[in-house]
PDB file of C-alpha atoms and ligand atoms in Angstrom:
ATOM      1  CA  UNK Q 139     116.034  49.516 133.303  1.00  0.00           C
ATOM      2  CA  UNK Q 140     113.134  49.505 135.765  1.00  0.00           C
ATOM      3  CA  UNK Q 141     110.100  51.701 135.335  1.00  0.00           C
ATOM      4  CA  UNK Q 142     111.285  53.760 138.271  1.00  0.00           C
ATOM      5  CA  UNK Q 143     114.681  54.410 136.770  1.00  0.00           C
ATOM      6  CA  UNK Q 144     113.153  55.461 133.407  1.00  0.00           C
ATOM      7  CA  UNK Q 145     110.916  57.942 135.221  1.00  0.00           C
ATOM      8  CA  UNK Q 146     113.801  59.293 137.240  1.00  0.00           C
ATOM      9  CA  UNK Q 147     116.007  59.685 134.154  1.00  0.00           C
ATOM     10  CA  UNK Q 148     113.240  61.372 132.214  1.00  0.00           C
ATOM     11  CA  UNK Q 149     112.134  63.765 134.877  1.00  0.00           C
ATOM     12  CA  UNK Q 150     115.608  64.942 135.779  1.00  0.00           C
ATOM     13  CA  UNK Q 151     117.462  65.003 132.494  1.00  0.00           C
ATOM     14  CA  UNK Q 152     114.985  65.480 129.581  1.00  0.00           C
ATOM     15  CA  UNK Q 153     112.891  68.534 128.685  1.00  0.00           C
ATOM     16  CA  UNK Q 154     109.208  67.608 128.667  1.00  0.00           C
ATOM     17  CA  UNK Q 155     108.784  68.242 124.901  1.00  0.00           C
ATOM     18  CA  UNK Q 156     111.676  65.984 123.984  1.00  0.00           C
ATOM     19  CA  UNK Q 157     110.435  63.300 126.319  1.00  0.00           C
ATOM     20  CA  UNK Q 158     106.994  63.472 124.667  1.00  0.00           C
ATOM     21  CA  UNK Q 159     108.527  63.125 121.220  1.00  0.00           C
ATOM     22  CA  UNK Q 160     110.491  60.053 122.350  1.00  0.00           C
ATOM     23  CA  UNK Q 161     107.391  58.459 123.781  1.00  0.00           C
ATOM     24  CA  UNK Q 162     104.657  59.391 121.194  1.00  0.00           C
ATOM     25  CA  UNK Q 163     106.660  60.654 118.193  1.00  0.00           C
ATOM     26  CA  UNK Q 164     107.325  64.261 117.018  1.00  0.00           C
ATOM     27  CA  UNK Q 165     104.683  66.810 118.027  1.00  0.00           C
ATOM     28  CA  UNK Q 166     102.364  67.698 115.126  1.00  0.00           C
ATOM     29  CA  UNK Q 167     102.107  71.428 114.341  1.00  0.00           C
ATOM     30  CA  UNK Q 168      98.533  72.509 115.024  1.00  0.00           C
ATOM     31  CA  UNK Q 169      96.797  73.918 111.914  1.00  0.00           C
ATOM     32  CA  UNK Q 170      95.833  77.570 112.435  1.00  0.00           C
ATOM     33  CA  UNK Q 171      92.234  78.215 113.494  1.00  0.00           C
ATOM     34  CA  UNK Q 172      90.998  80.101 110.454  1.00  0.00           C
ATOM     35  CA  UNK Q 173      88.105  82.552 110.647  1.00  0.00           C
ATOM     36  CA  UNK Q 174      87.433  81.853 106.968  1.00  0.00           C
ATOM     37  CA  UNK Q 175      88.267  78.727 104.956  1.00  0.00           C
ATOM     38  CA  UNK Q 176      90.515  79.000 101.933  1.00  0.00           C
ATOM     39  CA  UNK Q 177      88.556  79.401  98.704  1.00  0.00           C
ATOM     40  CA  UNK Q 178      90.314  81.321  95.920  1.00  0.00           C
ATOM     41  CA  UNK Q 179      88.512  84.088  94.052  1.00  0.00           C
ATOM     42  CA  UNK Q 180      88.107  83.094  90.378  1.00  0.00           C
ATOM     43  CA  UNK Q 181      90.393  85.143  88.097  1.00  0.00           C
ATOM     44  CA  UNK Q 182      87.576  87.013  86.255  1.00  0.00           C
ATOM     45  CA  UNK Q 183      86.202  88.091  89.634  1.00  0.00           C
ATOM     46  CA  UNK Q 184      89.678  89.242  90.758  1.00  0.00           C
ATOM     47  CA  UNK Q 185      89.874  91.333  87.570  1.00  0.00           C
ATOM     48  CA  UNK Q 186      86.478  92.862  88.198  1.00  0.00           C
ATOM     49  CA  UNK Q 187      87.268  93.668  91.839  1.00  0.00           C
ATOM     50  CA  UNK Q 188      90.425  95.495  90.828  1.00  0.00           C
ATOM     51  CA  UNK Q 189      88.701  97.346  87.981  1.00  0.00           C
ATOM     52  CA  UNK Q 190      85.917  98.432  90.326  1.00  0.00           C
ATOM     53  CA  UNK Q 191      88.539  99.849  92.686  1.00  0.00           C
ATOM     54  CA  UNK Q 192      90.027 101.853  89.777  1.00  0.00           C
ATOM     55  CA  UNK Q 193      93.539 100.992  90.850  1.00  0.00           C
ATOM     56  CA  UNK Q 194      96.275 103.343  89.692  1.00  0.00           C
ATOM     57  CA  UNK Q 195     100.008 103.889  90.154  1.00  0.00           C
ATOM     58  CA  UNK Q 196      99.614 105.715  93.502  1.00  0.00           C
ATOM     59  CA  UNK Q 197      97.695 102.921  95.165  1.00  0.00           C
ATOM     60  CA  UNK Q 198      98.807 100.688  97.989  1.00  0.00           C
ATOM     61  CA  UNK Q 199      96.543  97.629  98.046  1.00  0.00           C
ATOM     62  CA  UNK Q 200      95.951  95.424 101.101  1.00  0.00           C
ATOM     63  CA  UNK Q 201      94.258  92.028 100.731  1.00  0.00           C
ATOM     64  CA  UNK Q 202      92.988  90.640 104.028  1.00  0.00           C
ATOM     65  CA  UNK Q 203      93.213  86.848 104.028  1.00  0.00           C
ATOM     66  CA  UNK Q 204      95.369  86.771 100.915  1.00  0.00           C
ATOM     67  CA  UNK Q 205      95.314  83.042 100.083  1.00  0.00           C
ATOM     68  CA  UNK Q 206      97.645  82.262  97.180  1.00  0.00           C
ATOM     69  CA  UNK Q 207      98.250  85.988  96.668  1.00  0.00           C
ATOM     70  CA  UNK Q 208      96.329  86.340  93.417  1.00  0.00           C
ATOM     71  CA  UNK Q 209      94.614  89.663  94.262  1.00  0.00           C
ATOM     72  CA  UNK Q 210      97.752  91.417  95.553  1.00  0.00           C
ATOM     73  CA  UNK Q 211      99.867  90.081  92.681  1.00  0.00           C
ATOM     74  CA  UNK Q 212      97.355  91.081  90.014  1.00  0.00           C
ATOM     75  CA  UNK Q 213      96.916  94.564  91.547  1.00  0.00           C
ATOM     76  CA  UNK Q 214     100.608  95.251  90.863  1.00  0.00           C
ATOM     77  CA  UNK Q 215     101.138  93.184  87.744  1.00  0.00           C
ATOM     78  CA  UNK Q 216      97.954  93.967  85.785  1.00  0.00           C
ATOM     79  CA  UNK Q 217      96.711  97.254  87.254  1.00  0.00           C
ATOM     80  CA  UNK Q 218      99.988  99.042  88.073  1.00  0.00           C
ATOM     81  CA  UNK Q 219      99.478  99.495  91.822  1.00  0.00           C
ATOM     82  CA  UNK Q 220     102.530 101.052  93.509  1.00  0.00           C
ATOM     83  CA  UNK Q 221     102.680  98.141  95.991  1.00  0.00           C
ATOM     84  CA  UNK Q 222     100.504  95.478  97.523  1.00  0.00           C
ATOM     85  CA  UNK Q 223     100.411  93.543 100.788  1.00  0.00           C
ATOM     86  CA  UNK Q 224      98.663  90.350 101.761  1.00  0.00           C
ATOM     87  CA  UNK Q 225      98.189  88.845 105.195  1.00  0.00           C
ATOM     88  CA  UNK Q 226      97.059  85.294 105.883  1.00  0.00           C
ATOM     89  CA  UNK Q 227      96.914  83.231 109.040  1.00  0.00           C
ATOM     90  CA  UNK Q 228      97.906  80.053 107.236  1.00  0.00           C
ATOM     91  CA  UNK Q 229     101.687  79.755 106.719  1.00  0.00           C
ATOM     92  CA  UNK Q 230     101.145  77.385 103.775  1.00  0.00           C
ATOM     93  CA  UNK Q 231      99.200  80.094 101.941  1.00  0.00           C
ATOM     94  CA  UNK Q 232     101.951  82.606 102.645  1.00  0.00           C
ATOM     95  CA  UNK Q 233     104.674  80.322 101.189  1.00  0.00           C
ATOM     96  CA  UNK Q 234     102.508  79.711  98.148  1.00  0.00           C
ATOM     97  CA  UNK Q 235     101.809  83.440  97.678  1.00  0.00           C
ATOM     98  CA  UNK Q 236     105.505  84.317  98.029  1.00  0.00           C
ATOM     99  CA  UNK Q 237     106.433  81.685  95.433  1.00  0.00           C
ATOM    100  CA  UNK Q 238     103.758  83.041  93.102  1.00  0.00           C
ATOM    101  CA  UNK Q 239     105.012  86.616  93.498  1.00  0.00           C
ATOM    102  CA  UNK Q 240     108.594  85.463  92.745  1.00  0.00           C
ATOM    103  CA  UNK Q 241     107.476  83.532  89.706  1.00  0.00           C
ATOM    104  CA  UNK Q 242     105.481  86.507  88.398  1.00  0.00           C
ATOM    105  CA  UNK Q 243     108.454  88.847  88.935  1.00  0.00           C
ATOM    106  CA  UNK Q 244     106.642  91.202  91.348  1.00  0.00           C
ATOM    107  CA  UNK Q 245     108.205  90.136  94.652  1.00  0.00           C
ATOM    108  CA  UNK Q 246     109.872  93.567  94.979  1.00  0.00           C
ATOM    109  CA  UNK Q 247     106.453  95.248  95.156  1.00  0.00           C
ATOM    110  CA  UNK Q 248     104.251  92.622  96.792  1.00  0.00           C
ATOM    111  CA  UNK Q 249     104.736  91.549 100.388  1.00  0.00           C
ATOM    112  CA  UNK Q 250     103.043  88.664 102.170  1.00  0.00           C
ATOM    113  CA  UNK Q 251     103.019  88.220 105.917  1.00  0.00           C
ATOM    114  CA  UNK Q 252     101.737  85.461 108.127  1.00  0.00           C
ATOM    115  CA  UNK Q 253      99.415  86.844 110.785  1.00  0.00           C
ATOM    116  CA  UNK Q 254      95.910  87.561 111.984  1.00  0.00           C
ATOM    117  CA  UNK Q 255      94.059  90.083 109.846  1.00  0.00           C
ATOM    118  CA  UNK Q 256      92.334  91.467 112.945  1.00  0.00           C
ATOM    119  CA  UNK Q 257      95.717  92.523 114.329  1.00  0.00           C
ATOM    120  CA  UNK Q 258      96.890  94.286 111.183  1.00  0.00           C
ATOM    121  CA  UNK Q 259      97.062  98.086 110.996  1.00  0.00           C
ATOM    122  CA  UNK Q 260      95.322  98.742 107.673  1.00  0.00           C
ATOM    123  CA  UNK Q 261      95.330 102.547 107.847  1.00  0.00           C
ATOM    124  CA  UNK Q 262      97.846 102.946 105.009  1.00  0.00           C
ATOM    125  CA  UNK Q 263      95.653 101.174 102.440  1.00  0.00           C
ATOM    126  CA  UNK Q 264      94.376 103.102  99.419  1.00  0.00           C
ATOM    127  CA  UNK Q 265      92.463  99.998  98.380  1.00  0.00           C
ATOM    128  CA  UNK Q 266      91.338  97.199 100.701  1.00  0.00           C
ATOM    129  CA  UNK Q 267      90.229  93.878  99.217  1.00  0.00           C
ATOM    130  CA  UNK Q 268      88.437  91.053 101.013  1.00  0.00           C
ATOM    131  CA  UNK Q 269      86.930  87.665 100.363  1.00  0.00           C
ATOM    132  CA  UNK Q 270      85.976  86.739 103.891  1.00  0.00           C
ATOM    133  CA  UNK Q 271      82.569  86.151 105.512  1.00  0.00           C
ATOM    134  CA  UNK Q 272      79.717  88.428 106.618  1.00  0.00           C
ATOM    135  CA  UNK Q 273      80.580  88.014 110.293  1.00  0.00           C
ATOM    136  CA  UNK Q 274      84.242  88.844 109.641  1.00  0.00           C
ATOM    137  CA  UNK Q 275      83.291  91.832 107.455  1.00  0.00           C
ATOM    138  CA  UNK Q 276      81.057  93.140 110.241  1.00  0.00           C
ATOM    139  CA  UNK Q 277      83.897  92.881 112.763  1.00  0.00           C
ATOM    140  CA  UNK Q 278      86.077  94.826 110.346  1.00  0.00           C
ATOM    141  CA  UNK Q 279      83.465  97.487 109.553  1.00  0.00           C
ATOM    142  CA  UNK Q 280      84.231  99.847 112.473  1.00  0.00           C
ATOM    143  CA  UNK Q 281      87.958  99.511 111.750  1.00  0.00           C
ATOM    144  CA  UNK Q 282      87.325 100.394 108.104  1.00  0.00           C
ATOM    145  CA  UNK Q 283      85.196 103.414 109.002  1.00  0.00           C
ATOM    146  CA  UNK Q 284      87.426 104.695 111.793  1.00  0.00           C
ATOM    147  CA  UNK Q 285      90.959 104.013 110.592  1.00  0.00           C
ATOM    148  CA  UNK Q 286      90.961 104.182 106.788  1.00  0.00           C
ATOM    149  CA  UNK Q 287      91.438 107.530 105.036  1.00  0.00           C
ATOM    150  CA  UNK Q 288      88.329 109.047 103.465  1.00  0.00           C
ATOM    151  CA  UNK Q 289      88.302 107.998  99.831  1.00  0.00           C
ATOM    152  CA  UNK Q 290      89.841 104.563 100.448  1.00  0.00           C
ATOM    153  CA  UNK Q 291      88.142 102.011  98.218  1.00  0.00           C
ATOM    154  CA  UNK Q 292      86.986  98.791  99.845  1.00  0.00           C
ATOM    155  CA  UNK Q 293      86.114  95.890  97.563  1.00  0.00           C
ATOM    156  CA  UNK Q 294      84.569  92.662  98.768  1.00  0.00           C
ATOM    157  CA  UNK Q 295      83.850  89.456  96.934  1.00  0.00           C
ATOM    158  CA  UNK Q 296      80.520  87.848  97.865  1.00  0.00           C
ATOM    159  CA  UNK Q 297      79.958  89.391 101.320  1.00  0.00           C
ATOM    160  CA  UNK Q 298      78.566  92.815 102.120  1.00  0.00           C
ATOM    161  CA  UNK Q 299      78.953  95.185 105.059  1.00  0.00           C
ATOM    162  CA  UNK Q 300      75.447  94.912 106.503  1.00  0.00           C
ATOM    163  CA  UNK Q 301      73.427  98.118 106.323  1.00  0.00           C
ATOM    164  CA  UNK Q 302      76.347 100.133 104.954  1.00  0.00           C
ATOM    165  CA  UNK Q 303      75.111 100.123 101.359  1.00  0.00           C
ATOM    166  CA  UNK Q 304      77.777  99.701  98.709  1.00  0.00           C
ATOM    167  CA  UNK Q 305      78.548 102.638  96.412  1.00  0.00           C
ATOM    168  CA  UNK Q 306      78.500 100.126  93.572  1.00  0.00           C
ATOM    169  CA  UNK Q 307      77.848  96.421  93.170  1.00  0.00           C
ATOM    170  CA  UNK Q 308      77.993  94.015  90.261  1.00  0.00           C
ATOM    171  CA  UNK Q 309      77.502  90.327  89.596  1.00  0.00           C
ATOM    172  CA  UNK Q 310      80.303  88.614  87.666  1.00  0.00           C
ATOM    173  CA  UNK Q 311      79.896  84.981  86.609  1.00  0.00           C
ATOM    174  CA  UNK Q 312      77.359  84.578  89.396  1.00  0.00           C
ATOM    175  CA  UNK Q 313      79.575  86.195  92.079  1.00  0.00           C
ATOM    176  CA  UNK Q 314      78.673  89.477  93.757  1.00  0.00           C
ATOM    177  CA  UNK Q 315      81.336  92.150  94.009  1.00  0.00           C
ATOM    178  CA  UNK Q 316      80.806  95.239  96.192  1.00  0.00           C
ATOM    179  CA  UNK Q 317      82.587  98.597  96.311  1.00  0.00           C
ATOM    180  CA  UNK Q 318      82.454 101.093  99.189  1.00  0.00           C
ATOM    181  CA  UNK Q 319      84.257 104.412  99.322  1.00  0.00           C
ATOM    182  CA  UNK Q 320      85.171 105.329 102.881  1.00  0.00           C
ATOM    183  CA  UNK Q 321      83.244 108.515 103.705  1.00  0.00           C
ATOM    184  CA  UNK Q 322      84.680 111.499 105.553  1.00  0.00           C
ATOM    185  CA  UNK Q 323      82.994 112.402 108.824  1.00  0.00           C
ATOM    186  CA  UNK Q 324      80.815 115.499 108.490  1.00  0.00           C
ATOM    187  CA  UNK Q 325      78.153 115.110 111.179  1.00  0.00           C
ATOM    188  CA  UNK Q 326      77.683 118.187 113.364  1.00  0.00           C
ATOM    189  CA  UNK Q 327      77.067 121.905 113.213  1.00  0.00           C
ATOM    190  CA  UNK Q 328      78.101 124.014 110.235  1.00  0.00           C
ATOM    191  CA  UNK Q 329      77.661 127.599 109.123  1.00  0.00           C
ATOM    192  CA  UNK Q 330      76.858 127.715 105.430  1.00  0.00           C
ATOM    193  CA  UNK Q 331      77.758 131.003 103.766  1.00  0.00           C
ATOM    194  CA  UNK Q 332      75.608 131.313 100.687  1.00  0.00           C
ATOM    195  CA  UNK Q 333      74.486 134.284  98.582  1.00  0.00           C
ATOM    196  CA  UNK Q 334      75.829 136.672 101.221  1.00  0.00           C
ATOM    197  CA  UNK Q 335      73.810 135.024 104.032  1.00  0.00           C
ATOM    198  CA  UNK Q 336      74.795 132.661 106.825  1.00  0.00           C
ATOM    199  CA  UNK Q 337      72.661 129.542 107.415  1.00  0.00           C
ATOM    200  CA  UNK Q 338      72.962 127.308 110.466  1.00  0.00           C
ATOM    201  CA  UNK Q 339      73.201 123.704 109.289  1.00  0.00           C
ATOM    202  CA  UNK Q 340      73.117 120.540 111.386  1.00  0.00           C
ATOM    203  CA  UNK Q 341      74.287 117.472 109.474  1.00  0.00           C
ATOM    204  CA  UNK Q 342      73.398 113.891 110.399  1.00  0.00           C
ATOM    205  CA  UNK Q 343      75.403 111.145 108.760  1.00  0.00           C
ATOM    206  CA  UNK Q 344      74.810 107.434 108.323  1.00  0.00           C
ATOM    207  CA  UNK Q 345      77.799 105.982 106.462  1.00  0.00           C
ATOM    208  CA  UNK Q 346      77.921 107.921 103.138  1.00  0.00           C
ATOM    209  CA  UNK Q 347      74.380 109.329 103.456  1.00  0.00           C
ATOM    210  CA  UNK Q 348      73.834 112.800 104.862  1.00  0.00           C
ATOM    211  CA  UNK Q 349      70.694 114.689 105.835  1.00  0.00           C
ATOM    212  CA  UNK Q 350      70.591 118.147 107.271  1.00  0.00           C
ATOM    213  CA  UNK Q 351      68.524 120.661 109.140  1.00  0.00           C
ATOM    214  CA  UNK Q 352      68.928 124.210 107.796  1.00  0.00           C
ATOM    215  CA  UNK Q 353      67.957 127.173 110.004  1.00  0.00           C
ATOM    216  CA  UNK Q 354      65.839 124.840 112.129  1.00  0.00           C
ATOM    217  CA  UNK Q 355      63.997 123.178 109.211  1.00  0.00           C
ATOM    218  CA  UNK Q 356      64.570 119.416 109.395  1.00  0.00           C
ATOM    219  CA  UNK Q 357      65.549 117.246 106.432  1.00  0.00           C
ATOM    220  CA  UNK Q 358      65.670 120.053 103.870  1.00  0.00           C
ATOM    221  CA  UNK Q 359      69.191 119.087 102.877  1.00  0.00           C
ATOM    222  CA  UNK Q 360      70.063 115.632 101.649  1.00  0.00           C
ATOM    223  CA  UNK Q 361      73.212 114.322 100.117  1.00  0.00           C
ATOM    224  CA  UNK Q 362      75.917 111.774  99.786  1.00  0.00           C
ATOM    225  CA  UNK Q 363      79.627 111.558 100.504  1.00  0.00           C
ATOM    226  CA  UNK Q 364      82.232 110.072  98.222  1.00  0.00           C
ATOM    227  CA  UNK Q 365      85.350 110.201 100.352  1.00  0.00           C
ATOM    228  CA  UNK Q 366      85.866 113.923 101.061  1.00  0.00           C
ATOM    229  CA  UNK Q 367      83.396 115.076  98.417  1.00  0.00           C
ATOM    230  CA  UNK Q 368      79.926 116.040  99.635  1.00  0.00           C
ATOM    231  CA  UNK Q 369      77.178 116.379  97.035  1.00  0.00           C
ATOM    232  CA  UNK Q 370      73.840 117.625  98.334  1.00  0.00           C
ATOM    233  CA  UNK Q 371      70.609 119.292  97.322  1.00  0.00           C
ATOM    234  CA  UNK Q 372      69.008 122.090  99.276  1.00  0.00           C
ATOM    235  CA  UNK Q 373      66.160 124.292  98.061  1.00  0.00           C
ATOM    236  CA  UNK Q 374      66.113 122.409  94.728  1.00  0.00           C
ATOM    237  CA  UNK Q 375      69.698 123.354  94.022  1.00  0.00           C
ATOM    238  CA  UNK Q 376      72.723 121.101  93.724  1.00  0.00           C
ATOM    239  CA  UNK Q 377      75.866 121.730  95.778  1.00  0.00           C
ATOM    240  CA  UNK Q 378      79.159 119.896  95.403  1.00  0.00           C
ATOM    241  CA  UNK Q 379      81.875 120.615  97.930  1.00  0.00           C
ATOM    242  CA  UNK Q 380      85.201 119.260  99.085  1.00  0.00           C
ATOM    243  CA  UNK Q 381      85.898 118.762 102.774  1.00  0.00           C
ATOM    244  CA  UNK Q 382      89.208 120.206 103.866  1.00  0.00           C
ATOM    245  CA  UNK Q 383      89.747 120.218 107.629  1.00  0.00           C
ATOM    246  CA  UNK Q 384      86.896 122.233 109.098  1.00  0.00           C
ATOM    247  CA  UNK Q 385      85.723 123.703 105.794  1.00  0.00           C
ATOM    248  CA  UNK Q 386      83.668 122.455 102.897  1.00  0.00           C
ATOM    249  CA  UNK Q 387      84.351 124.493  99.779  1.00  0.00           C
ATOM    250  CA  UNK Q 388      82.396 124.556  96.524  1.00  0.00           C
ATOM    251  CA  UNK Q 389      84.059 122.721  93.655  1.00  0.00           C
ATOM    252  CA  UNK Q 390      83.154 123.070  89.981  1.00  0.00           C
ATOM    253  CA  UNK Q 391      80.558 120.505  88.862  1.00  0.00           C
ATOM    254  CA  UNK Q 392      77.870 120.485  86.176  1.00  0.00           C
ATOM    255  CA  UNK Q 393      74.790 122.358  87.323  1.00  0.00           C
ATOM    256  CA  UNK Q 394      76.179 122.939  90.813  1.00  0.00           C
ATOM    257  CA  UNK Q 395      76.083 126.189  92.783  1.00  0.00           C
ATOM    258  CA  UNK Q 396      79.345 128.060  93.097  1.00  0.00           C
ATOM    259  CA  UNK Q 397      80.674 130.608  95.569  1.00  0.00           C
ATOM    260  CA  UNK Q 398      79.584 129.015  98.839  1.00  0.00           C
ATOM    261  CA  UNK Q 399      81.526 127.715 101.803  1.00  0.00           C
ATOM    262  CA  UNK Q 400      80.602 125.864 105.008  1.00  0.00           C
ATOM    263  CA  UNK Q 401      82.603 126.111 108.208  1.00  0.00           C
ATOM    264  CA  UNK Q 402      82.296 123.906 111.294  1.00  0.00           C
ATOM    265  CA  UNK Q 403      80.693 125.931 114.053  1.00  0.00           C
TER     266      UNK Q 403
HETATM  267  C1  SAM S 758      88.144  82.838 101.085  1.00  0.00           C
HETATM  268  S1  SAM S 758      89.916  82.836 101.215  1.00  0.00           S
HETATM  269  C2  SAM S 758      90.333  84.241 100.173  1.00  0.00           C
HETATM  270  C3  SAM S 758      91.719  84.163  99.567  1.00  0.00           C
HETATM  271  C4  SAM S 758      92.062  85.319  98.621  1.00  0.00           C
HETATM  272  N1  SAM S 758      91.869  86.615  99.230  1.00  0.00           N
HETATM  273  C5  SAM S 758      91.220  85.238  97.366  1.00  0.00           C
HETATM  274  O1  SAM S 758      90.259  86.002  97.279  1.00  0.00           O
HETATM  275  O2  SAM S 758      91.522  84.401  96.509  1.00  0.00           O
HETATM  276  C6  SAM S 758      90.150  83.461 102.887  1.00  0.00           C
HETATM  277  C7  SAM S 758      91.573  83.430 103.376  1.00  0.00           C
HETATM  278  O3  SAM S 758      91.608  84.024 104.665  1.00  0.00           O
HETATM  279  C8  SAM S 758      92.555  83.359 105.464  1.00  0.00           C
HETATM  280  N2  SAM S 758      92.220  83.617 106.873  1.00  0.00           N
HETATM  281  C9  SAM S 758      91.221  83.079 107.603  1.00  0.00           C
HETATM  282  N3  SAM S 758      91.208  83.605 108.834  1.00  0.00           N
HETATM  283  C10 SAM S 758      92.194  84.547 108.872  1.00  0.00           C
HETATM  284  C11 SAM S 758      92.658  85.452 109.866  1.00  0.00           C
HETATM  285  N4  SAM S 758      92.096  85.558 111.086  1.00  0.00           N
HETATM  286  N5  SAM S 758      93.698  86.264 109.552  1.00  0.00           N
HETATM  287  C12 SAM S 758      94.302  86.185 108.331  1.00  0.00           C
HETATM  288  N6  SAM S 758      93.896  85.344 107.366  1.00  0.00           N
HETATM  289  C13 SAM S 758      92.849  84.535 107.620  1.00  0.00           C
HETATM  290  C14 SAM S 758      92.441  81.908 105.014  1.00  0.00           C
HETATM  291  O4  SAM S 758      93.624  81.178 105.296  1.00  0.00           O
HETATM  292  C15 SAM S 758      92.182  82.058 103.508  1.00  0.00           C
HETATM  293  O5  SAM S 758      93.384  81.991 102.776  1.00  0.00           O
END
């Protein structure tokens, strides 16, 4: 067959992909472009991450970039999480994680999905785990702050979240582990009803840290959020309150003032 007749046959009867495979062999699947290379978290560090998150039977755990599935599997198997989910861009990691979950007998409670962690809706997580990179953590930070429920625990192996200071951090076998508790949003104007008087309070918030102006006096209130719980001092007294909608109500705590309430104004 002449060169012309080959070209004519190919261009009119064969799809381009098939033609290419006849000429240069089967197309190679492109490896996914990972934002983070695969490096598994050592088992003692996994254990510490999950202990730091204080996982319990109500918790739904999401591991972003789940590798061989060890964090999600252990969350269910060793710490009694209600369910766990892992997402990884690399299909090989997903097959491996699914096999591991089957072998460990937790496949009914642990799900792995191939996909891009930046596309995943993580708002249902009670606990979010990560072993990624600083740059990836920083891209995730606004998503964590704006979409996760107050009180969600975020645990990261090795990499922090920039100037959002962790609520706790530890070093295990030379590896850093960080815990953050997603703070509620309390910035703005409040009326604090205290000892039969109303005070006008303006709260500023930077992550979990809160400072406040009371009746025009700047920085006389300072405190910290742990999820929906706000603990602050004002006038040398301790206040511990729980945010509920547009109210913060006093809750019993050692040495804390009782009988006060703050309402958004
Ligand atoms: C450092 S490993 C951590 C694995 C596991 N979480 C652990 O701690 O053992 C990072 C994982 O993220 C995955 N990954 C990288 N970029 C990703 C992306 N954009 N979306 C989802 N997974 C990604 C990699 O395939 C790799 O398995």
